mmCIF file of N, CA and C in Angstrom:
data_model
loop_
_atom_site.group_PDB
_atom_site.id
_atom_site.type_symbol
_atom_site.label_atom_id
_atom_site.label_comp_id
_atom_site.label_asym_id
_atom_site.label_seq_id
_atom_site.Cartn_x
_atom_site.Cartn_y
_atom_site.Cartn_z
ATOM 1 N N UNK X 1 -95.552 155.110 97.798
ATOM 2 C CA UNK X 1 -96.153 156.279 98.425
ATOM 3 C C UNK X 1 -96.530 155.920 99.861
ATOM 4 N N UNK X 2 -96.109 157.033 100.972
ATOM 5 C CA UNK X 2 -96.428 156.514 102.368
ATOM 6 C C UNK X 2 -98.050 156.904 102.696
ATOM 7 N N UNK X 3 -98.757 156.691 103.401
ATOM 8 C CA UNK X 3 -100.238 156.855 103.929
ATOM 9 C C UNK X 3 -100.107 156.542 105.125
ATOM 10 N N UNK X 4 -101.020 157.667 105.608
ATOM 11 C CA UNK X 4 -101.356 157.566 107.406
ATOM 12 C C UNK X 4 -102.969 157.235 107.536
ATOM 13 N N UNK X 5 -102.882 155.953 108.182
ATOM 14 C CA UNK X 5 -104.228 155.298 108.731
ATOM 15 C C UNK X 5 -104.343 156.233 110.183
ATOM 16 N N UNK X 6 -105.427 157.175 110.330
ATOM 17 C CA UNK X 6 -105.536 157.484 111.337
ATOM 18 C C UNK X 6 -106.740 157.128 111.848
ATOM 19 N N UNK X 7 -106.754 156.199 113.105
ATOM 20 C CA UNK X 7 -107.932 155.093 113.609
ATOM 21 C C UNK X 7 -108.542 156.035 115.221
ATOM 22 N N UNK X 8 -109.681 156.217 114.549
ATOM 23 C CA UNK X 8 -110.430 157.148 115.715
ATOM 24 C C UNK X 8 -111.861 156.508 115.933
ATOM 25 N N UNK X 9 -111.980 156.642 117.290
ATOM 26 C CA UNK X 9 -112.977 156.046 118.201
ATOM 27 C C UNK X 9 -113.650 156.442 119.106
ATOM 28 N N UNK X 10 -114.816 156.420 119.239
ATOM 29 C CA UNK X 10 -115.585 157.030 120.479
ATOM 30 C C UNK X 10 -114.910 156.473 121.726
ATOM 31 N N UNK X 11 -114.127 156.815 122.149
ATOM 32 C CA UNK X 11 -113.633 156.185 124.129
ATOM 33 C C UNK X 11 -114.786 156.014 124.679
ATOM 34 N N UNK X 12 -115.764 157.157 125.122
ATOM 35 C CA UNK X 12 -116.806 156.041 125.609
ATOM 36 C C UNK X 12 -117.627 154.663 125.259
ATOM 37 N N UNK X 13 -117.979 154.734 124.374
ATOM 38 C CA UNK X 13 -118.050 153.301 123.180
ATOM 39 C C UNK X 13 -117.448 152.358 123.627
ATOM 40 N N UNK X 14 -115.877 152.802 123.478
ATOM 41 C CA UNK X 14 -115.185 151.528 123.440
ATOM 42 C C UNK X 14 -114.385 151.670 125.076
ATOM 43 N N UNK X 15 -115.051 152.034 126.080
ATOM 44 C CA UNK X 15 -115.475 151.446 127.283
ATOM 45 C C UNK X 15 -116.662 150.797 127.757
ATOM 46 N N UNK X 16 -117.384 150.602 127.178
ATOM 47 C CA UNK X 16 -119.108 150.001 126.943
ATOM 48 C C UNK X 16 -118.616 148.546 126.308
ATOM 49 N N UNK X 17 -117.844 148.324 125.714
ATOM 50 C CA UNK X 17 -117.715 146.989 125.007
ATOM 51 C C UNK X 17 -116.952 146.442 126.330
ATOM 52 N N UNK X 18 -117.374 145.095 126.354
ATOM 53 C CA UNK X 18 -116.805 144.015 127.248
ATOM 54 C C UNK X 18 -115.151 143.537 127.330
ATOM 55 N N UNK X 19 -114.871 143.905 128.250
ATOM 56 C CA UNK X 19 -113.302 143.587 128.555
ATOM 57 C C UNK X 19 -112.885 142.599 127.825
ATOM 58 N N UNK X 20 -113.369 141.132 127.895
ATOM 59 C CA UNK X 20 -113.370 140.275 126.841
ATOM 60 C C UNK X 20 -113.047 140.483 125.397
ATOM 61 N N UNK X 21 -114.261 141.587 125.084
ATOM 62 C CA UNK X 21 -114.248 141.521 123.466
ATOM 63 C C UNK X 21 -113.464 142.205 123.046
ATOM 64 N N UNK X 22 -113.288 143.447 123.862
ATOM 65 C CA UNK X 22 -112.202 144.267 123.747
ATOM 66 C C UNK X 22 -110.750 143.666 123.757
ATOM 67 N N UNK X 23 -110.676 142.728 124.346
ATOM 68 C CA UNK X 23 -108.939 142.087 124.358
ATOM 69 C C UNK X 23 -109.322 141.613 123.013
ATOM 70 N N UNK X 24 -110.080 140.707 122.682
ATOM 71 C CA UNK X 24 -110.379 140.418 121.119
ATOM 72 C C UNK X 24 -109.927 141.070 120.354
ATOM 73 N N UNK X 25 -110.575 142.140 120.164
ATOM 74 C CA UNK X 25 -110.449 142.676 119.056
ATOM 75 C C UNK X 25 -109.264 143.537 118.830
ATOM 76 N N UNK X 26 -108.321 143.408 120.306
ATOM 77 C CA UNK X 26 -106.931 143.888 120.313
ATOM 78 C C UNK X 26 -105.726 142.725 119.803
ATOM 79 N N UNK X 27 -106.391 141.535 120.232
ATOM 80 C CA UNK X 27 -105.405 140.270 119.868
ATOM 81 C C UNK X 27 -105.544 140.377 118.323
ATOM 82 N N UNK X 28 -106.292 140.246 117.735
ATOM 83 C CA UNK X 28 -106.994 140.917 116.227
ATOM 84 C C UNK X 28 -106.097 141.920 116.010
ATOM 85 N N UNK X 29 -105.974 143.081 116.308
ATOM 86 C CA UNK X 29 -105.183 143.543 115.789
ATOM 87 C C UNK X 29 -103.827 143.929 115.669
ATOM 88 N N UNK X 30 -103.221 143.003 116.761
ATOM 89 C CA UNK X 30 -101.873 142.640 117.062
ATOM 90 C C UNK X 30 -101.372 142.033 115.678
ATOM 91 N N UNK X 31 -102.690 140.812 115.401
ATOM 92 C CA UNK X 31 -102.091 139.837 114.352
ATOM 93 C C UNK X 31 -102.514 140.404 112.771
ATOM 94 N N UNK X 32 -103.325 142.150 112.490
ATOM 95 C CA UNK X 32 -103.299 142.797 111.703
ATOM 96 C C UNK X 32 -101.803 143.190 111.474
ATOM 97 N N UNK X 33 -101.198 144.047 112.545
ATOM 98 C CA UNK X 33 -100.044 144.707 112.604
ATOM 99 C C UNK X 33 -99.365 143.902 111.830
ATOM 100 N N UNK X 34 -98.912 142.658 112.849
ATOM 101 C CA UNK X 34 -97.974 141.368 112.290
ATOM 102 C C UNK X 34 -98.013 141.252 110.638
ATOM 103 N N UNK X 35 -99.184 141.404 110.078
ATOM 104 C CA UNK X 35 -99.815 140.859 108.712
ATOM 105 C C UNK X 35 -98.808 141.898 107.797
ATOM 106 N N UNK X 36 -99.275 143.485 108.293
ATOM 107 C CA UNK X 36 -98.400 144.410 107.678
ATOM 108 C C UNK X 36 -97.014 144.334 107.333
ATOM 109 N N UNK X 37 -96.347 143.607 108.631
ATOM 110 C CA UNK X 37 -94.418 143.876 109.171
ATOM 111 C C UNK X 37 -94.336 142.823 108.121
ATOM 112 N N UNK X 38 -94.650 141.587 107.554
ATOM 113 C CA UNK X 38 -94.959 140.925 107.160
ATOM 114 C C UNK X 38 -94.589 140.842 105.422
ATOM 115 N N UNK X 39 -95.859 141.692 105.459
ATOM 116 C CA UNK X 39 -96.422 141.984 104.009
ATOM 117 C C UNK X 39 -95.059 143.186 103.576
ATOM 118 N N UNK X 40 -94.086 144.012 104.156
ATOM 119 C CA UNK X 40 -93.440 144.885 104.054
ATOM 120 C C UNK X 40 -94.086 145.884 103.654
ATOM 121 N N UNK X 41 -95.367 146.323 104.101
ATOM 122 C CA UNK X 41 -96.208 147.744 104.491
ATOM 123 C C UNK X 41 -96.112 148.484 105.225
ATOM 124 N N UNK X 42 -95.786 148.155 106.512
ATOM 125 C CA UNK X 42 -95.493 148.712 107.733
ATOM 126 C C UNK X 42 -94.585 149.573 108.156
ATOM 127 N N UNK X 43 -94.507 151.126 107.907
ATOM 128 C CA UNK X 43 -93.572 151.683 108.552
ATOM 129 C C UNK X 43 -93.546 152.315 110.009
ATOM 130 N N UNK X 44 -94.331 152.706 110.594
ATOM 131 C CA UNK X 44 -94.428 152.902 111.794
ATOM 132 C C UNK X 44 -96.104 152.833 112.547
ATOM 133 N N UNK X 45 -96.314 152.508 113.733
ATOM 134 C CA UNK X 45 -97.255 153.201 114.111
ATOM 135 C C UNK X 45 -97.353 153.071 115.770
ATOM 136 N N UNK X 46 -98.593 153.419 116.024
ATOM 137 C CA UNK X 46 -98.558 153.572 117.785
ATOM 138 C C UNK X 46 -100.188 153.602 118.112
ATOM 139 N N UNK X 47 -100.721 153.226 119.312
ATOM 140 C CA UNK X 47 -101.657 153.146 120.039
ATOM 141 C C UNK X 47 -101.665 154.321 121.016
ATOM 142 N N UNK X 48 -102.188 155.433 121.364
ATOM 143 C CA UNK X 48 -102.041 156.488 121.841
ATOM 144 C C UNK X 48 -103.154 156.330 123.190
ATOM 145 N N UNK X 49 -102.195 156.718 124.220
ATOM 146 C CA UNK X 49 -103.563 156.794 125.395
ATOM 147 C C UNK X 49 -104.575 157.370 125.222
ATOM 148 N N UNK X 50 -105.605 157.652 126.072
ATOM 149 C CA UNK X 50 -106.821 158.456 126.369
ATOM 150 C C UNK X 50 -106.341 160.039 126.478
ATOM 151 N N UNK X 51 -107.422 160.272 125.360
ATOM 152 C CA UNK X 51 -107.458 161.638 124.893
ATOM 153 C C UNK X 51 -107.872 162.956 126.089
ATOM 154 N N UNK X 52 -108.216 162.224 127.283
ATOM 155 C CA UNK X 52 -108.235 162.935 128.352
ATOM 156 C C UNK X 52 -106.393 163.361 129.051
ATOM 157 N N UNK X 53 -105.890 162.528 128.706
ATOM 158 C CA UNK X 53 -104.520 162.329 129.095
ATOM 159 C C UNK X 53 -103.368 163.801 127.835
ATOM 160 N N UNK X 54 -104.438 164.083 126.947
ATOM 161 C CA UNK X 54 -103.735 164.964 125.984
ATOM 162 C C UNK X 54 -103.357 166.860 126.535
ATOM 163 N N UNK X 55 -102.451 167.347 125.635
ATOM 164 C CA UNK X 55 -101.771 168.381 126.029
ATOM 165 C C UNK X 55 -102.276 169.500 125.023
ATOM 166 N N UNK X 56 -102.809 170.508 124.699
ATOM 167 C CA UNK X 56 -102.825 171.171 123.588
ATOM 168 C C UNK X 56 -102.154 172.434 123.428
ATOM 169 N N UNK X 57 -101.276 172.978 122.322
ATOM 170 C CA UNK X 57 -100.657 173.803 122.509
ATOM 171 C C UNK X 57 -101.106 174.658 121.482
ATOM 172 N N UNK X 58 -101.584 175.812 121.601
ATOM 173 C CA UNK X 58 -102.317 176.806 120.627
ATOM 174 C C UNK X 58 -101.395 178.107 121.030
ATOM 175 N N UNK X 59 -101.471 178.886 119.365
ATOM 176 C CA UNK X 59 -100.682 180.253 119.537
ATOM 177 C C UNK X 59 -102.335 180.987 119.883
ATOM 178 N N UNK X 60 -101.875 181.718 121.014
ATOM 179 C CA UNK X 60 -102.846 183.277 121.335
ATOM 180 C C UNK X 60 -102.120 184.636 121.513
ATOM 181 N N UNK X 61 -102.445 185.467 120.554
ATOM 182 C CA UNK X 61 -102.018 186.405 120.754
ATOM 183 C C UNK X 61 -100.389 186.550 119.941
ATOM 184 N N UNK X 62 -100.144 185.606 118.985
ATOM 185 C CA UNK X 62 -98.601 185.259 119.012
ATOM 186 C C UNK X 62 -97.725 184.629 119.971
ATOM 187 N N UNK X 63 -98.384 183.982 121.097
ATOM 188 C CA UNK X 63 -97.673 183.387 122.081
ATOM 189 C C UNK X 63 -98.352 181.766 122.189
ATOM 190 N N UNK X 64 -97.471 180.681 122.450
ATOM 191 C CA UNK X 64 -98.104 179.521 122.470
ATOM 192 C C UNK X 64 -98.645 179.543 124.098
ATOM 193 N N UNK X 65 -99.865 178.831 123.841
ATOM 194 C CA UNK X 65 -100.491 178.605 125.362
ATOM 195 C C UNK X 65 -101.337 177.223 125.568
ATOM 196 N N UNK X 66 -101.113 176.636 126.366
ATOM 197 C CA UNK X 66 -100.627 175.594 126.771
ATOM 198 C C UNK X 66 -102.430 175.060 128.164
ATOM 199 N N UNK X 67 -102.914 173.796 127.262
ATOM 200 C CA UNK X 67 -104.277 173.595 127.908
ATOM 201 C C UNK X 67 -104.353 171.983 128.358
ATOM 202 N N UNK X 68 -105.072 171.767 129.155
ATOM 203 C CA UNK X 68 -104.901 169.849 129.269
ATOM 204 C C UNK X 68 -106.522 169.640 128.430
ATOM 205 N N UNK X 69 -106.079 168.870 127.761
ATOM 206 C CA UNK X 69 -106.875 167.959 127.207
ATOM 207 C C UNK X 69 -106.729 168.021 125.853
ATOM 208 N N UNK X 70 -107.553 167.324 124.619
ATOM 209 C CA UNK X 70 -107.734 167.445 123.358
ATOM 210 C C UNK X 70 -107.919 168.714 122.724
ATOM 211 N N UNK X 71 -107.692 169.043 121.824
ATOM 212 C CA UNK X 71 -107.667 170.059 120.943
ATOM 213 C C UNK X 71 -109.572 170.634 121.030
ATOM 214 N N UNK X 72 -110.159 169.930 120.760
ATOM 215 C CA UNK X 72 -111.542 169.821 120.248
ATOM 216 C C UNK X 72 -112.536 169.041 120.856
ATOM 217 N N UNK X 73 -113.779 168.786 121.479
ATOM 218 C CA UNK X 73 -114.242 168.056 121.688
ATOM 219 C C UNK X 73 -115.195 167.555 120.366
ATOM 220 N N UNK X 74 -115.143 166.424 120.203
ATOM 221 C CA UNK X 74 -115.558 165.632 118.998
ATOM 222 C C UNK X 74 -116.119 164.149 120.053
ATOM 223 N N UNK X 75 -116.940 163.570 118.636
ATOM 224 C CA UNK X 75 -117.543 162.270 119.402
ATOM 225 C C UNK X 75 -116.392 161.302 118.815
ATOM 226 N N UNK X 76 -115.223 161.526 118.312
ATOM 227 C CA UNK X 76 -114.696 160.264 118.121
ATOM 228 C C UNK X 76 -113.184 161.301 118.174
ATOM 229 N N UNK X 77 -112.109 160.158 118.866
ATOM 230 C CA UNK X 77 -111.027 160.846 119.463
ATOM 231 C C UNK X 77 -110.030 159.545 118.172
ATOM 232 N N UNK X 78 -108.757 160.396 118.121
ATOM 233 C CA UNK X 78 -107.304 160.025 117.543
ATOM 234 C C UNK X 78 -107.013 158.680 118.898
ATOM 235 N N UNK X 79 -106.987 157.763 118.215
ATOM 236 C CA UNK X 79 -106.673 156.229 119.421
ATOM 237 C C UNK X 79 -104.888 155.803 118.707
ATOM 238 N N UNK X 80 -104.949 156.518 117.551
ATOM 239 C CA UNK X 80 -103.563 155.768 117.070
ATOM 240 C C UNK X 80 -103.355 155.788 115.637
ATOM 241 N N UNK X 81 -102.369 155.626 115.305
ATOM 242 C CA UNK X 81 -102.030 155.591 113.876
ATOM 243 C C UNK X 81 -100.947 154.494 112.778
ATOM 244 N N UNK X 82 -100.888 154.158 111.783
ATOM 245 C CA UNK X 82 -100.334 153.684 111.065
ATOM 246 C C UNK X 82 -99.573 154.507 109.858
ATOM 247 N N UNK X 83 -98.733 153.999 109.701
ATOM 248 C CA UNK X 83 -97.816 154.845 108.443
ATOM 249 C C UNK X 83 -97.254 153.189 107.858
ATOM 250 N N UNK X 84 -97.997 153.760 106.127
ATOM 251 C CA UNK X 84 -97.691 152.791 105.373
ATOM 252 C C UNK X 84 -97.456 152.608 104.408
ATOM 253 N N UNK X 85 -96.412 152.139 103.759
ATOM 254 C CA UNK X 85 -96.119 152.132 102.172
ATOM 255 C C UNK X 85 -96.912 151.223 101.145
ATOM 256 N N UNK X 86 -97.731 151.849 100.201
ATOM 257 C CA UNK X 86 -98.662 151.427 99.784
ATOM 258 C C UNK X 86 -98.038 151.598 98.101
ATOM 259 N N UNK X 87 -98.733 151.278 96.853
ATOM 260 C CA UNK X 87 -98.393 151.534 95.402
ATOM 261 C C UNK X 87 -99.202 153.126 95.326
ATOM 262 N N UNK X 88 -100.696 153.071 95.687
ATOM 263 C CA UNK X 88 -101.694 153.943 95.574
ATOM 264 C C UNK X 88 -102.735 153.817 96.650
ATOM 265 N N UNK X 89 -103.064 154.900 96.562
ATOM 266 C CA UNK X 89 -104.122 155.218 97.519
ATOM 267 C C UNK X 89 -105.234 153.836 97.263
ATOM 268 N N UNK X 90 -105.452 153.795 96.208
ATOM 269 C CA UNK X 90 -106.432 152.297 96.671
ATOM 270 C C UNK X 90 -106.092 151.192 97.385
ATOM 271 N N UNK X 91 -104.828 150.616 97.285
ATOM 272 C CA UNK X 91 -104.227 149.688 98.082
ATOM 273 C C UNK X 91 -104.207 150.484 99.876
ATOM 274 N N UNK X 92 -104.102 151.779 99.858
ATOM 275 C CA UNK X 92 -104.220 151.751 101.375
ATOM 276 C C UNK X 92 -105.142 151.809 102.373
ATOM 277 N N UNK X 93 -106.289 152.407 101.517
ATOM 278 C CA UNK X 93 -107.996 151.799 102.169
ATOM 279 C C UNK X 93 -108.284 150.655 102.095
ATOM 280 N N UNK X 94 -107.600 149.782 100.898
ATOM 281 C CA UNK X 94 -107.822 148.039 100.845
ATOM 282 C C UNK X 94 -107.544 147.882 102.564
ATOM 283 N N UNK X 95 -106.105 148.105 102.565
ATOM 284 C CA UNK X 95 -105.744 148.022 103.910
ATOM 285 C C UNK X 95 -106.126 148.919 105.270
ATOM 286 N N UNK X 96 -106.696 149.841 105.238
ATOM 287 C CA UNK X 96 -108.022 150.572 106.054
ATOM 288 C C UNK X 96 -108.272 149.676 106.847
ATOM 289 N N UNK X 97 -109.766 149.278 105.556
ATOM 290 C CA UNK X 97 -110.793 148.261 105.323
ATOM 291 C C UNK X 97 -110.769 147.468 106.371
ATOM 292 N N UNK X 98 -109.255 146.742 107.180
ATOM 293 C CA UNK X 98 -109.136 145.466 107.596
ATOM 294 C C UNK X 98 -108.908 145.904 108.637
ATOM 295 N N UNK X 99 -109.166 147.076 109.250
ATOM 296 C CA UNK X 99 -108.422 147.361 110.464
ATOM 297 C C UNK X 99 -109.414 147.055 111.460
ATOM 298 N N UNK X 100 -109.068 146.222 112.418
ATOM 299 C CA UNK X 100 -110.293 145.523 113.464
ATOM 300 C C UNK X 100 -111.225 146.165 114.016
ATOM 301 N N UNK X 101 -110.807 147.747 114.597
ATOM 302 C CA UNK X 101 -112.061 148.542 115.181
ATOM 303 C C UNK X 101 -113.497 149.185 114.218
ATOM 304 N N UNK X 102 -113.000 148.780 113.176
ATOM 305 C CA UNK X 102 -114.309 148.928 112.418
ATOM 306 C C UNK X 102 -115.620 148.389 112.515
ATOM 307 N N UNK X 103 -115.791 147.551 112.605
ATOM 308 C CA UNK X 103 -116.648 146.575 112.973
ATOM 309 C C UNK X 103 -118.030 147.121 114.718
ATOM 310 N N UNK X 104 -116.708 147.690 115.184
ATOM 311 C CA UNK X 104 -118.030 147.851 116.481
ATOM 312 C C UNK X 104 -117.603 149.713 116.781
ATOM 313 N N UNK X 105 -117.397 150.113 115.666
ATOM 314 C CA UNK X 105 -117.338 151.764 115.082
ATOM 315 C C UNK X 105 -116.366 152.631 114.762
ATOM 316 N N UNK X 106 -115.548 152.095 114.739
ATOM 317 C CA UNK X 106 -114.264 152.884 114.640
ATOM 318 C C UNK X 106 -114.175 153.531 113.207
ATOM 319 N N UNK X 107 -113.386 154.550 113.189
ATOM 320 C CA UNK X 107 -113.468 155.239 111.385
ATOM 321 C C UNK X 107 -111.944 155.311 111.409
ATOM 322 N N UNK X 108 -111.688 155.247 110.664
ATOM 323 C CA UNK X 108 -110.427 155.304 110.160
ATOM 324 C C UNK X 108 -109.677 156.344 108.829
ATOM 325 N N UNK X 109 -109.321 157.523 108.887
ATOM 326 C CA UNK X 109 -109.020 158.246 107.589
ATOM 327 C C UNK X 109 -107.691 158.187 107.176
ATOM 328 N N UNK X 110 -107.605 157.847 105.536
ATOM 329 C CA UNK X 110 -106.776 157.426 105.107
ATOM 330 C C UNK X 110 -106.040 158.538 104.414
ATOM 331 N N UNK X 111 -105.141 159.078 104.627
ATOM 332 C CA UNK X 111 -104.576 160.536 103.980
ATOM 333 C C UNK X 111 -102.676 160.178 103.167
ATOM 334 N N UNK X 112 -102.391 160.775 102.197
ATOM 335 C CA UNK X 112 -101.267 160.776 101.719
ATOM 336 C C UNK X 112 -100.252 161.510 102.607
ATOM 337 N N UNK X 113 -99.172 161.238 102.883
ATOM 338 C CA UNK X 113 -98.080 161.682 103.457
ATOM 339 C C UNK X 113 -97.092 162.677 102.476
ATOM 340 N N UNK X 114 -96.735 163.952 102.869
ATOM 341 C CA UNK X 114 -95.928 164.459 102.568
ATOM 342 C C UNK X 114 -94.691 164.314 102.406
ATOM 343 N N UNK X 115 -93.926 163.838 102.161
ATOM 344 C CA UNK X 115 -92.889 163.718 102.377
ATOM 345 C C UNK X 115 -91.531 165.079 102.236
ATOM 346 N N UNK X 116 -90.705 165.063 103.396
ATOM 347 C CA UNK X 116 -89.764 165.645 103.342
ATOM 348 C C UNK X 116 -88.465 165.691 103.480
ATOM 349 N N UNK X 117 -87.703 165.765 102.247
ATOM 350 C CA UNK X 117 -86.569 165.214 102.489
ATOM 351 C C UNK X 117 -85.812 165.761 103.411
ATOM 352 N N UNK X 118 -84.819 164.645 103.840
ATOM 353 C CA UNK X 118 -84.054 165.193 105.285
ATOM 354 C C UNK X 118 -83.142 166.476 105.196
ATOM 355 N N UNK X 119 -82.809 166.971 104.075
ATOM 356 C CA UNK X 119 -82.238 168.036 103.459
ATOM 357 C C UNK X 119 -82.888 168.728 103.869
ATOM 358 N N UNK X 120 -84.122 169.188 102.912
ATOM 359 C CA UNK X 120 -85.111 170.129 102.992
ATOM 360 C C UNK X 120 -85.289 170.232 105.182
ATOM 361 N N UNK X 121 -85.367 169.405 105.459
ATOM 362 C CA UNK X 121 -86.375 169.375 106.729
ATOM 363 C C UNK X 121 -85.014 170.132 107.298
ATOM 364 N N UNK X 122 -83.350 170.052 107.527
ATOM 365 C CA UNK X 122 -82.695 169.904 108.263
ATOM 366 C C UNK X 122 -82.803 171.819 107.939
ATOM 367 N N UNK X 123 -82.717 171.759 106.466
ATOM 368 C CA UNK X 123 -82.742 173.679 106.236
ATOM 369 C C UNK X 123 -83.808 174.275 107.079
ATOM 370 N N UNK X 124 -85.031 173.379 106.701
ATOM 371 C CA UNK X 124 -86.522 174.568 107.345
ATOM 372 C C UNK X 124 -86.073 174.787 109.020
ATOM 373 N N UNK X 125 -85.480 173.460 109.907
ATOM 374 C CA UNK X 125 -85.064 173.639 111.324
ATOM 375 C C UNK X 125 -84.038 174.966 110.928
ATOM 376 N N UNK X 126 -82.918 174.927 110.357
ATOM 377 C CA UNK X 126 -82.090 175.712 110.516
ATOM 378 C C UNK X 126 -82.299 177.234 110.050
ATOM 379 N N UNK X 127 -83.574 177.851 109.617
ATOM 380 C CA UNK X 127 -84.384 178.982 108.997
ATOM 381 C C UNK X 127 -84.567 179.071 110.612
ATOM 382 N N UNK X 128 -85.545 178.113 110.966
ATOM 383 C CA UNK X 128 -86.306 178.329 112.013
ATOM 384 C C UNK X 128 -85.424 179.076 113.082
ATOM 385 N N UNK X 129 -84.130 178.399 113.259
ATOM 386 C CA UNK X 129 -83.440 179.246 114.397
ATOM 387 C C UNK X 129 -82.836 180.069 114.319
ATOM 388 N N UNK X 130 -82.406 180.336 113.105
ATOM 389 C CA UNK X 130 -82.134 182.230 112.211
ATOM 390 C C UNK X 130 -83.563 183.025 112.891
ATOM 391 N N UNK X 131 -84.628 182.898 112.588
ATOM 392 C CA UNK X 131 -85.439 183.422 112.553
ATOM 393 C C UNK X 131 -85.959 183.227 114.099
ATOM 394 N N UNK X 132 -85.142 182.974 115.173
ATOM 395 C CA UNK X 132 -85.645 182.744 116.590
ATOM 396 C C UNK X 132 -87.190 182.235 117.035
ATOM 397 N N UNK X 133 -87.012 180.678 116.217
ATOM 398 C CA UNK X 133 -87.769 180.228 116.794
ATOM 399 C C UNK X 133 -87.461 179.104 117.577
ATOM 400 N N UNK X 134 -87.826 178.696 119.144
ATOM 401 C CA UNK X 134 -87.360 177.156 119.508
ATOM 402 C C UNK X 134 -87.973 176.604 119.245
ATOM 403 N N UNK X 135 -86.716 175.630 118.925
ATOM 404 C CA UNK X 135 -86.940 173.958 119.149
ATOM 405 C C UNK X 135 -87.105 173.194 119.861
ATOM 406 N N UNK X 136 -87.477 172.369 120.347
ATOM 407 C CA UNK X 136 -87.364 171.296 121.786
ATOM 408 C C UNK X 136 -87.503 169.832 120.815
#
């Protein structure tokens, strides 16, 4: 079963922590990652810039419209994610658990992945453009 570690953090916070500790606890989790590719857990993930740097695209009115920044203001922002093949959901908070930004606040939510087969997915695109919607 796949699971998405989604690792969220106060940005201001974790500009308050010391350049130092901060490379720390990034070298830390370089050699988490590694542990995963490793362990054959690891299917994808990414470190996402500053949530000031984000795009949001909301329907108004039936029309998408288009804003700079995060969706929401919240005290803790999306920093990045993991996708991972786990047996069960307990094995993938085991692996949560270990994820380095915890420690000086980071939360991390652990959710089941949908899966869709490439069949299914290739029909719903091809509905979609019967039904004039774009793609990009």
């Amino acid at each position: 079963m796949q699971y998405m570690l989604m690792c969220c953090f106060d940005e201001k916070q974790w500009e308050k922590i010391p350049e130092s500790q901060r490379d720390a606890i990034m070298q830390e989790y370089g050699e988490f990652v590694q542990s995963l590719v490793n362990s054959g857990h690891y299917l994808a993930g990414a470190r996402l810039q500053s949530s000031s740097t984000a795009t949001t695209i909301r329907g108004k009115s039936g029309k998408p419209t288009i804003t700079d920044g995060p969706f929401v203001e919240t005290k803790e922002q999306l920093g990045g994610y993991h996708l991972i093949e786990c047996k069960d959901l307990a094995e993938a908070i085991s692996i949560g658990k270990r994820i380095p930004t915890i420690p000086f606040g980071g939360t991390i939510e652990v959710r089941p992945v949908h899966a869709v087969a490439c069949g299914e997915a290739e029909n719903r695109a091809s509905k979609a453009d019967h039904a004039g919607l774009a793609r990009e």
